[in-house]
Amino acid sequence: MGRFAIRLLTLALFAMALIAVPLLTPAHAAGDENPSPPASGSKKDKKDKSSSIDDGKFTAGYRTAYATVYDRSDYASAIEQLKALGHDDNAAVANLIGYSYRKLGDYKVSQIWYERALKADPNHVKTWQYYGLWQVEQGNRDEAQDHLSPIAPLAGTNSEEYRSLAAALEKPPGTGLVY
């Protein structure tokens, strides 16, 4: 087989895997399973014709890191995988890095990543939720309430993100629960 045929076959198998994996993967209540791909031209020259393939690489890499977080709870590995994507400026990536640091107990670094995610996309609902849960864990209930407020107009009060943060706020302070 020629190189071109091998590459074409590999690309076809990769595309089929991208379609099949969501059908086989159990749904999660958390995370941005399908983040927006990085903007074309961010990190690459706009004349680069491989941007559509790079979007596929980004999506596949993100999904791998997502599974590392939510299926295996291997937060340190997920941080490495997410940073290796080279798109720390993507809100979904920054948010998942922040979440991973929070789960590792590094609240200061986690906060930096949540703020980076909101700077990249002030309407990123999952970041508002996770940063609000971060605030609850830190005992900052007023700030957590401030993080709940933007979720309602963005996703609605019946969204999983809103309900999750609202439920955390309803629990008595000092219960020591980690979200």
PDB file of C-alpha atoms in Angstrom, residues 11-121:
ATOM      1  CA  LEU A  11      -7.955   9.115   8.610  1.00  0.00           C
ATOM      2  CA  ALA A  12     -11.067   7.079   7.786  1.00  0.00           C
ATOM      3  CA  LEU A  13     -10.572   4.840  10.836  1.00  0.00           C
ATOM      4  CA  PHE A  14      -9.975   7.891  13.015  1.00  0.00           C
ATOM      5  CA  ALA A  15     -13.181   9.519  11.732  1.00  0.00           C
ATOM      6  CA  MET A  16     -15.151   6.337  12.411  1.00  0.00           C
ATOM      7  CA  ALA A  17     -13.704   6.176  15.926  1.00  0.00           C
ATOM      8  CA  LEU A  18     -14.738   9.775  16.594  1.00  0.00           C
ATOM      9  CA  ILE A  19     -18.270   8.889  15.586  1.00  0.00           C
ATOM     10  CA  ALA A  20     -18.402   5.588  17.489  1.00  0.00           C
ATOM     11  CA  VAL A  21     -16.776   6.638  20.774  1.00  0.00           C
ATOM     12  CA  PRO A  22     -19.610   8.942  21.934  1.00  0.00           C
ATOM     13  CA  LEU A  23     -22.095   6.148  21.241  1.00  0.00           C
ATOM     14  CA  LEU A  24     -20.126   3.707  23.389  1.00  0.00           C
ATOM     15  CA  THR A  25     -19.103   6.114  26.152  1.00  0.00           C
ATOM     16  CA  PRO A  26     -21.482   6.566  29.084  1.00  0.00           C
ATOM     17  CA  ALA A  27     -22.804  10.078  29.557  1.00  0.00           C
ATOM     18  CA  HIS A  28     -21.351  12.241  32.310  1.00  0.00           C
ATOM     19  CA  ALA A  29     -23.093  14.897  34.256  1.00  0.00           C
ATOM     20  CA  ALA A  30     -20.028  17.116  34.219  1.00  0.00           C
ATOM     21  CA  GLY A  31     -17.528  18.577  31.815  1.00  0.00           C
ATOM     22  CA  ASP A  32     -17.478  19.957  28.295  1.00  0.00           C
ATOM     23  CA  GLU A  33     -17.375  16.740  26.362  1.00  0.00           C
ATOM     24  CA  ASN A  34     -17.408  18.592  23.039  1.00  0.00           C
ATOM     25  CA  PRO A  35     -15.520  21.881  23.348  1.00  0.00           C
ATOM     26  CA  SER A  36     -15.351  24.369  20.545  1.00  0.00           C
ATOM     27  CA  PRO A  37     -12.266  23.669  18.448  1.00  0.00           C
ATOM     28  CA  PRO A  38      -9.513  26.244  18.674  1.00  0.00           C
ATOM     29  CA  ALA A  39      -9.914  29.235  16.411  1.00  0.00           C
ATOM     30  CA  SER A  40      -8.141  28.806  13.110  1.00  0.00           C
ATOM     31  CA  GLY A  41      -4.954  30.768  13.052  1.00  0.00           C
ATOM     32  CA  SER A  42      -4.414  30.607  16.817  1.00  0.00           C
ATOM     33  CA  LYS A  43      -0.976  29.015  17.154  1.00  0.00           C
ATOM     34  CA  LYS A  44      -0.693  28.165  13.436  1.00  0.00           C
ATOM     35  CA  ASP A  45      -0.168  30.251  10.355  1.00  0.00           C
ATOM     36  CA  LYS A  46      -3.468  30.902   8.566  1.00  0.00           C
ATOM     37  CA  LYS A  47      -1.977  29.528   5.345  1.00  0.00           C
ATOM     38  CA  ASP A  48      -1.575  26.111   7.000  1.00  0.00           C
ATOM     39  CA  LYS A  49      -3.942  23.772   5.182  1.00  0.00           C
ATOM     40  CA  SER A  50      -3.909  21.168   7.967  1.00  0.00           C
ATOM     41  CA  SER A  51      -6.212  23.181  10.252  1.00  0.00           C
ATOM     42  CA  SER A  52      -9.184  20.838   9.764  1.00  0.00           C
ATOM     43  CA  ILE A  53      -6.996  17.867  10.657  1.00  0.00           C
ATOM     44  CA  ASP A  54      -5.651  19.816  13.630  1.00  0.00           C
ATOM     45  CA  ASP A  55      -9.239  20.411  14.800  1.00  0.00           C
ATOM     46  CA  GLY A  56      -9.695  16.642  14.720  1.00  0.00           C
ATOM     47  CA  LYS A  57      -6.467  16.167  16.656  1.00  0.00           C
ATOM     48  CA  PHE A  58      -7.607  18.753  19.182  1.00  0.00           C
ATOM     49  CA  THR A  59     -11.000  17.088  19.608  1.00  0.00           C
ATOM     50  CA  ALA A  60      -9.481  13.628  19.955  1.00  0.00           C
ATOM     51  CA  GLY A  61      -6.871  14.870  22.429  1.00  0.00           C
ATOM     52  CA  TYR A  62      -9.483  16.702  24.451  1.00  0.00           C
ATOM     53  CA  ARG A  63     -11.730  13.648  24.574  1.00  0.00           C
ATOM     54  CA  THR A  64      -8.809  11.544  25.764  1.00  0.00           C
ATOM     55  CA  ALA A  65      -8.098  14.032  28.557  1.00  0.00           C
ATOM     56  CA  TYR A  66     -11.815  14.224  29.364  1.00  0.00           C
ATOM     57  CA  ALA A  67     -11.920  10.449  29.804  1.00  0.00           C
ATOM     58  CA  THR A  68      -8.765  10.614  31.913  1.00  0.00           C
ATOM     59  CA  VAL A  69     -10.541  13.024  34.258  1.00  0.00           C
ATOM     60  CA  TYR A  70     -14.055  11.608  34.438  1.00  0.00           C
ATOM     61  CA  ASP A  71     -13.512   7.893  33.800  1.00  0.00           C
ATOM     62  CA  ARG A  72     -10.157   7.328  35.505  1.00  0.00           C
ATOM     63  CA  SER A  73      -9.895  10.277  37.925  1.00  0.00           C
ATOM     64  CA  ASP A  74      -6.226  10.612  36.910  1.00  0.00           C
ATOM     65  CA  TYR A  75      -6.048  14.379  37.247  1.00  0.00           C
ATOM     66  CA  ALA A  76      -2.276  14.788  36.984  1.00  0.00           C
ATOM     67  CA  SER A  77      -2.164  12.899  33.682  1.00  0.00           C
ATOM     68  CA  ALA A  78      -5.150  14.864  32.399  1.00  0.00           C
ATOM     69  CA  ILE A  79      -3.391  18.157  33.127  1.00  0.00           C
ATOM     70  CA  GLU A  80      -0.405  17.003  31.072  1.00  0.00           C
ATOM     71  CA  GLN A  81      -2.676  15.853  28.237  1.00  0.00           C
ATOM     72  CA  LEU A  82      -4.622  19.121  28.223  1.00  0.00           C
ATOM     73  CA  LYS A  83      -1.510  21.293  28.270  1.00  0.00           C
ATOM     74  CA  ALA A  84      -0.027  19.203  25.445  1.00  0.00           C
ATOM     75  CA  LEU A  85      -2.960  20.260  23.250  1.00  0.00           C
ATOM     76  CA  GLY A  86      -1.357  23.703  23.066  1.00  0.00           C
ATOM     77  CA  HIS A  87      -4.670  25.531  23.471  1.00  0.00           C
ATOM     78  CA  ASP A  88      -4.698  26.708  27.069  1.00  0.00           C
ATOM     79  CA  ASP A  89      -6.642  29.732  25.834  1.00  0.00           C
ATOM     80  CA  ASN A  90      -9.669  27.535  25.037  1.00  0.00           C
ATOM     81  CA  ALA A  91     -12.260  27.927  27.815  1.00  0.00           C
ATOM     82  CA  ALA A  92     -13.117  24.220  27.934  1.00  0.00           C
ATOM     83  CA  VAL A  93      -9.436  23.266  28.175  1.00  0.00           C
ATOM     84  CA  ALA A  94      -8.632  25.864  30.845  1.00  0.00           C
ATOM     85  CA  ASN A  95     -11.733  24.889  32.818  1.00  0.00           C
ATOM     86  CA  LEU A  96     -10.835  21.193  32.802  1.00  0.00           C
ATOM     87  CA  ILE A  97      -7.283  22.016  33.867  1.00  0.00           C
ATOM     88  CA  GLY A  98      -8.720  24.100  36.716  1.00  0.00           C
ATOM     89  CA  TYR A  99     -11.062  21.282  37.691  1.00  0.00           C
ATOM     90  CA  SER A 100      -8.167  18.803  37.714  1.00  0.00           C
ATOM     91  CA  TYR A 101      -6.033  21.044  39.914  1.00  0.00           C
ATOM     92  CA  ARG A 102      -9.010  21.501  42.252  1.00  0.00           C
ATOM     93  CA  LYS A 103      -9.474  17.742  42.521  1.00  0.00           C
ATOM     94  CA  LEU A 104      -5.750  17.456  43.330  1.00  0.00           C
ATOM     95  CA  GLY A 105      -6.263  20.008  46.128  1.00  0.00           C
ATOM     96  CA  ASP A 106      -4.244  22.828  44.532  1.00  0.00           C
ATOM     97  CA  TYR A 107      -6.841  25.556  44.949  1.00  0.00           C
ATOM     98  CA  LYS A 108      -4.604  28.518  44.120  1.00  0.00           C
ATOM     99  CA  VAL A 109      -3.563  27.101  40.741  1.00  0.00           C
ATOM    100  CA  SER A 110      -7.107  25.926  40.105  1.00  0.00           C
ATOM    101  CA  GLN A 111      -8.383  29.470  40.607  1.00  0.00           C
ATOM    102  CA  ILE A 112      -5.908  30.796  38.036  1.00  0.00           C
ATOM    103  CA  TRP A 113      -7.193  28.340  35.435  1.00  0.00           C
ATOM    104  CA  TYR A 114     -10.864  29.062  36.154  1.00  0.00           C
ATOM    105  CA  GLU A 115     -10.198  32.771  35.736  1.00  0.00           C
ATOM    106  CA  ARG A 116      -8.304  32.082  32.509  1.00  0.00           C
ATOM    107  CA  ALA A 117     -11.292  30.099  31.221  1.00  0.00           C
ATOM    108  CA  LEU A 118     -13.709  32.929  32.010  1.00  0.00           C
ATOM    109  CA  LYS A 119     -11.379  35.433  30.380  1.00  0.00           C
ATOM    110  CA  ALA A 120     -11.405  33.293  27.229  1.00  0.00           C
ATOM    111  CA  ASP A 121     -15.199  32.912  27.330  1.00  0.00           C
TER     112      ASP A 121
END
